[in-house]
Amino acid sequence: MAMAVDPALPKLRNGPERSLAAAFAVTLVVFAAAPFVLYPVFLMQALCFALFACAFNLLIGYVGLLSFGHAMFFGWASYVAAHAAKSWGFPPEAALLFATLCAAGLGVVAGGIAIRRQGIYFAMITLALAQMMYFVALRVPFTGGEDGIQNVPRGRLFGVIDLSNDMTMYVFVLVVVLAGFLFIYRIVNSPFGEVLKAIRENELRAVSLGYKTDRYKLVAFVLSATLAGLAGALKALVLHLASLTDVYWTMSGEVVLMTLVGGLGTLFGPVVGAFLIVALENYLASFGQWVLVIQGSIFVVCVLAFRRGMIGELGNALRIKL
Amino acid sequence: MRTAASLAVALTALMMTAAHAQVNVKIGVMSDMSGLYADLGGPGSVVAAKMAVDDFNPAAHGLKVDIVSADMLNKPDVGANIARQWFDVDHVDVIVDVPNSGVALAVNEVAREKNKVFLVSGAASSDLTGAKCSPDTIHWTYDTWMLANGTGKALVKTGGDTWFFITADYAFGHALERDTTAVIVANGGKVVGSVNVPLNNADFSSFLLQAQQSKAKIIGLANAGGDTINSIKQGSEFGITAGGQHFAGLLVFVSDVNALGLKVAQGLTLTETWYWDMNDANRAWTKRWQAERAGKFPTMIHAGVYSAITHYLKAVADLKSAADGKAVVAKMKELPTDDPLFGKGTIRADGRKIHPAYLFEVKKPEESKYPGDYYNLRSTIPADEAFRPLKDDNCPLVSAAK
Amino acid sequence: MVEIFGIPSQALLGQLLIGLINGSFYALLSLGLAVIFGMLNIINFSHGAQYMMGAFAAYLLLQYLGLNYWGALLVVPILVGAIGILIERLFLRHIRELDHLYGLILTFGLALIIEGLFRNYFGSSGKPYQIPTALQGGRNLGFMYLPNYRAWVIVFSLAVCLATWFVIERTRLGSYLRAATENPALVRAFGINVPRMVTLTYGFGVALAALAGVMAAPVYNVSPQMGSDLIIVVFAVVVIGGMGSILGAILTGFGLGVIEGLTKVFFPEASSTVIFVIMAVVLLVRPAGLFGRTV
């Protein structure tokens, strides 16, 4: 049974294209100006998580599959990219590419196993697989176990642009994340995307119409895994570090939180959610104890009263589909 | 006349500003405030830091000192992030404590990159003065080599010559087992078996059974925190000590003994470099510390934070600047250390603080006369033997100097 | 001495017994989860936190009221069960019509809140709790030394599990419960107060978790993390057994405890992962679990 995330279709106004273009323009301006106001490393970290949340949202918001194991793609791509950049001396674009391909491969294997089931069983299988990958990460020597892979060099992009400068790196990260975001937009607003939404609404009906739903779901799963992997690889380069936190099941829980807060099934929701949660955690670093309680409360409030999430509510109020 | 007056005023103003030219110093205490190691370091470290600053009397030395603190949640990425933010944005000059080896190694690199000082009191990894040594880092209180050498050597010499290891299956546990095995073998002992236990495992009965069946005289616990507590608690349930075997806690703190209770922990051997009840100076300090941490006892990590900051401030006062990390650390290595807790000591070229280590044994419940009276001193390991010799370090700083 | 795969058979027997003991905890916890899911279709992610509350309640009752282990065994499940009823009334009731997965997220959030609060107040290093004097010591069985307390754990859990199974599967009250899950409207039409049954059932499931917590207090470290470390494993156990099956939960709990115990002997590093591997395999072959009903 798919998750019902769009309780009432908002009455659209101004045509979807124009309002989306406007929202996009606003976002671009904000991000162009942001590094002069806020700390660039924090922004880059939030951008990586934004991409991660968008990738996750592709699966839950548009296909209706709750994966509780996305951390394995994020984390393992992070490790692979870190290792490639540090021990094999890959330039950043090669490290990113290689790590993303690995995540895609992992997605094919995991998807192949998990897609056969729906709902809670799907969630549990993804959780189990992610736990297994966590234990593998713990034991395999190249990941550095509890210490993680540290001192990851950012390298020179295309052999020319030195990424160790935070501002230069920021531009690069912004470009990559925007590209990922646009890619997701393309997927969602395409015939393929329409079939996915049909599967979310009523899978049996889609099957009766002749669509091989399993194949569609698997492709969506692999795309989601690949983009999550890209986010992870990027994060490893930004923070010079890949660690066990990235593969542990609580990371999967975090991305659920980000997407829920931002708004399931909206385009901009996961981005907003990611920024909010990363900012919250940074701000609460000095009150470490309260992070758990606050995160838990946000989950509870969102489920009880705020199911559309921030962007969902905003879109509903403005009558545009964000 | 007017010019003379204005000149006088200008001169006075100049003199006043010169006299008030202060050096601003910001200390960042990064620790585990809410997790597994909150009692080892945590808020207690912040208290120790404040005490160090107060006792030093910064104003008298022309310094103005601020303290900030943060919770690194035992995650290297969180720690590295906080370190970066502190150094780049918040003008922190020195980071102290960090009771987690993974996080400490990450912060070590950030400090090296930004040329700021890092004083490690809480973490154990001997790599901090080995392969990963840095001209900006000083490793205070203790390390894995000292623990292995202290507990391992002392036990083998007093008859504990067959060992069985229960090891936490990750880098720290393996390092501890490896270092202790080397010491055991070098002193004529034998390791008859070992078992790797996954992290966060709650039940040790299966592994304890294997240890019992190995008939080793000593069961070495190459783990920490909750794992150690569980192993010992369940060990007492299975009658390990009653059957004649002894536990060697390779990384045990006063707070762990507090959590276990003496009935269960009695007879446990461990090595620490500071104990609150060893002399009057320690007791007096503990009383002051407890004013803010009621019901708890300070660990050697807290003492290390106090000692490190005291020495750091001395160096900064001497240099009149905290800006250049390498310069401050060089000065700290140049000046001999002296504080009420650790007494006189030195800091080596590789960043290792040198002081004696003590082998303790946990008292029986009937021997304990008051709360916190936990340890009997079994032997003292002199400062020059307690830590790994410079030549075995593989520290690039040391080899470069040659 | 007979050796099996290089391990003397005596040692193996000892490990099997230990596996059975661990299996008791898995069985008790997965029983609670199975009751809640089977009867209410709620995935109770806060089960681990409720288990932890049980252990802490036992500790606090001993510290401040001097109530010993035996008293705690009786009082704590009722206390924590009451909290469970409160949770059901305040939160879970409102999301009954929604997708299961919202229930999972909500209870996950509750688990975070509970663990966070306990961590704030009690710190993370764990509280001491002694084994009750009547159960201290042990006997030498020849192949191993069996602590009396551990023997008690097996016997008592088995008794509780069997009693629960009996009530649900063989009594009239149990049949009302089972009927109410399948067709609440019809059962209501017969005059049975379905919402109250739902609330009480949730409370009962939570009480089981708390009972497991009290039993764990003397042997495992009583700390705020004790639940979250365990909950994922217990979920795996329930999924393997079949999410709605009471008997499945009990048998799988004990069985997986034994398998985990054997893994600890032959391949200890994998002992944390073996349950998940089994879960993935079982779900592929039998999606409803070993004893489950419909998919």
PDB file of N, CA, C and O in Angstrom, chain B residues 7 50 89 159 180 194 203 210 237 241 243 259 278 308 315 320 335 379 386 399:
ATOM      1  N   LEU B   7      49.937  67.283  24.102  1.00  0.00           N
ATOM      2  CA  LEU B   7      50.976  66.252  23.987  1.00  0.00           C
ATOM      3  C   LEU B   7      50.949  65.335  25.209  1.00  0.00           C
ATOM      4  O   LEU B   7      51.040  64.109  25.085  1.00  0.00           O
ATOM      5  N   LYS B  50      37.654  25.773  33.549  1.00  0.00           N
ATOM      6  CA  LYS B  50      37.375  27.037  34.246  1.00  0.00           C
ATOM      7  C   LYS B  50      38.291  27.189  35.457  1.00  0.00           C
ATOM      8  O   LYS B  50      38.827  28.271  35.714  1.00  0.00           O
ATOM      9  N   VAL B  89      35.632  30.670  12.189  1.00  0.00           N
ATOM     10  CA  VAL B  89      34.623  31.701  12.416  1.00  0.00           C
ATOM     11  C   VAL B  89      34.673  32.287  13.827  1.00  0.00           C
ATOM     12  O   VAL B  89      34.501  33.487  14.019  1.00  0.00           O
ATOM     13  N   GLY B 159      52.902 -12.730  38.016  1.00  0.00           N
ATOM     14  CA  GLY B 159      52.374 -14.087  37.911  1.00  0.00           C
ATOM     15  C   GLY B 159      51.254 -14.282  36.916  1.00  0.00           C
ATOM     16  O   GLY B 159      50.849 -15.414  36.653  1.00  0.00           O
ATOM     17  N   THR B 180      49.275  -4.676  23.952  1.00  0.00           N
ATOM     18  CA  THR B 180      49.406  -5.460  25.185  1.00  0.00           C
ATOM     19  C   THR B 180      50.046  -6.811  24.904  1.00  0.00           C
ATOM     20  O   THR B 180      50.865  -7.294  25.693  1.00  0.00           O
ATOM     21  N   SER B 194      41.945 -15.486  22.025  1.00  0.00           N
ATOM     22  CA  SER B 194      41.265 -14.193  22.013  1.00  0.00           C
ATOM     23  C   SER B 194      39.996 -14.311  21.193  1.00  0.00           C
ATOM     24  O   SER B 194      39.850 -15.218  20.370  1.00  0.00           O
ATOM     25  N   ASP B 203      25.527  -8.699  25.399  1.00  0.00           N
ATOM     26  CA  ASP B 203      25.689  -9.910  26.186  1.00  0.00           C
ATOM     27  C   ASP B 203      27.024 -10.579  25.931  1.00  0.00           C
ATOM     28  O   ASP B 203      27.329 -10.981  24.817  1.00  0.00           O
ATOM     29  N   GLN B 210      33.938 -18.786  26.804  1.00  0.00           N
ATOM     30  CA  GLN B 210      35.148 -19.174  26.090  1.00  0.00           C
ATOM     31  C   GLN B 210      36.390 -18.817  26.904  1.00  0.00           C
ATOM     32  O   GLN B 210      37.353 -19.593  26.945  1.00  0.00           O
ATOM     33  N   GLU B 237      28.861 -12.506  37.435  1.00  0.00           N
ATOM     34  CA  GLU B 237      27.706 -13.392  37.470  1.00  0.00           C
ATOM     35  C   GLU B 237      28.125 -14.838  37.197  1.00  0.00           C
ATOM     36  O   GLU B 237      27.607 -15.773  37.776  1.00  0.00           O
ATOM     37  N   THR B 241      35.854 -14.489  38.724  1.00  0.00           N
ATOM     38  CA  THR B 241      36.865 -14.231  39.745  1.00  0.00           C
ATOM     39  C   THR B 241      36.813 -15.298  40.827  1.00  0.00           C
ATOM     40  O   THR B 241      37.842 -15.690  41.372  1.00  0.00           O
ATOM     41  N   GLY B 243      36.351 -18.287  40.304  1.00  0.00           N
ATOM     42  CA  GLY B 243      37.055 -19.449  39.769  1.00  0.00           C
ATOM     43  C   GLY B 243      38.555 -19.253  39.667  1.00  0.00           C
ATOM     44  O   GLY B 243      39.254 -20.119  39.151  1.00  0.00           O
ATOM     45  N   ALA B 259      30.159   3.116  38.345  1.00  0.00           N
ATOM     46  CA  ALA B 259      28.955   2.546  37.735  1.00  0.00           C
ATOM     47  C   ALA B 259      28.810   1.061  38.085  1.00  0.00           C
ATOM     48  O   ALA B 259      27.710   0.548  38.201  1.00  0.00           O
ATOM     49  N   MET B 278      44.945  10.384  45.898  1.00  0.00           N
ATOM     50  CA  MET B 278      46.323   9.967  46.113  1.00  0.00           C
ATOM     51  C   MET B 278      47.101  10.858  47.073  1.00  0.00           C
ATOM     52  O   MET B 278      47.998  10.400  47.742  1.00  0.00           O
ATOM     53  N   ALA B 308      46.853  20.782  31.335  1.00  0.00           N
ATOM     54  CA  ALA B 308      47.203  21.244  29.991  1.00  0.00           C
ATOM     55  C   ALA B 308      46.929  22.727  29.817  1.00  0.00           C
ATOM     56  O   ALA B 308      47.750  23.464  29.264  1.00  0.00           O
ATOM     57  N   ALA B 315      52.619  29.404  28.553  1.00  0.00           N
ATOM     58  CA  ALA B 315      53.343  29.611  27.297  1.00  0.00           C
ATOM     59  C   ALA B 315      52.840  30.848  26.568  1.00  0.00           C
ATOM     60  O   ALA B 315      53.624  31.649  26.043  1.00  0.00           O
ATOM     61  N   LYS B 320      53.260  36.275  24.707  1.00  0.00           N
ATOM     62  CA  LYS B 320      52.345  37.394  24.540  1.00  0.00           C
ATOM     63  C   LYS B 320      51.496  37.271  23.276  1.00  0.00           C
ATOM     64  O   LYS B 320      51.072  38.249  22.702  1.00  0.00           O
ATOM     65  N   LEU B 335      59.268  24.915  27.976  1.00  0.00           N
ATOM     66  CA  LEU B 335      59.116  25.127  29.413  1.00  0.00           C
ATOM     67  C   LEU B 335      58.805  23.807  30.120  1.00  0.00           C
ATOM     68  O   LEU B 335      57.993  23.039  29.638  1.00  0.00           O
ATOM     69  N   SER B 379      51.537  -0.319  42.327  1.00  0.00           N
ATOM     70  CA  SER B 379      52.915   0.080  42.052  1.00  0.00           C
ATOM     71  C   SER B 379      52.930   1.348  41.221  1.00  0.00           C
ATOM     72  O   SER B 379      51.926   1.733  40.627  1.00  0.00           O
ATOM     73  N   ALA B 386      57.157   4.972  31.608  1.00  0.00           N
ATOM     74  CA  ALA B 386      55.712   4.817  31.426  1.00  0.00           C
ATOM     75  C   ALA B 386      55.256   4.919  29.979  1.00  0.00           C
ATOM     76  O   ALA B 386      54.271   4.311  29.599  1.00  0.00           O
ATOM     77  N   SER B 399      61.956  12.297  13.462  1.00  0.00           N
ATOM     78  CA  SER B 399      62.954  11.853  12.470  1.00  0.00           C
ATOM     79  C   SER B 399      63.460  13.026  11.663  1.00  0.00           C
ATOM     80  O   SER B 399      64.601  13.060  11.258  1.00  0.00           O
TER      81      SER B 399
END
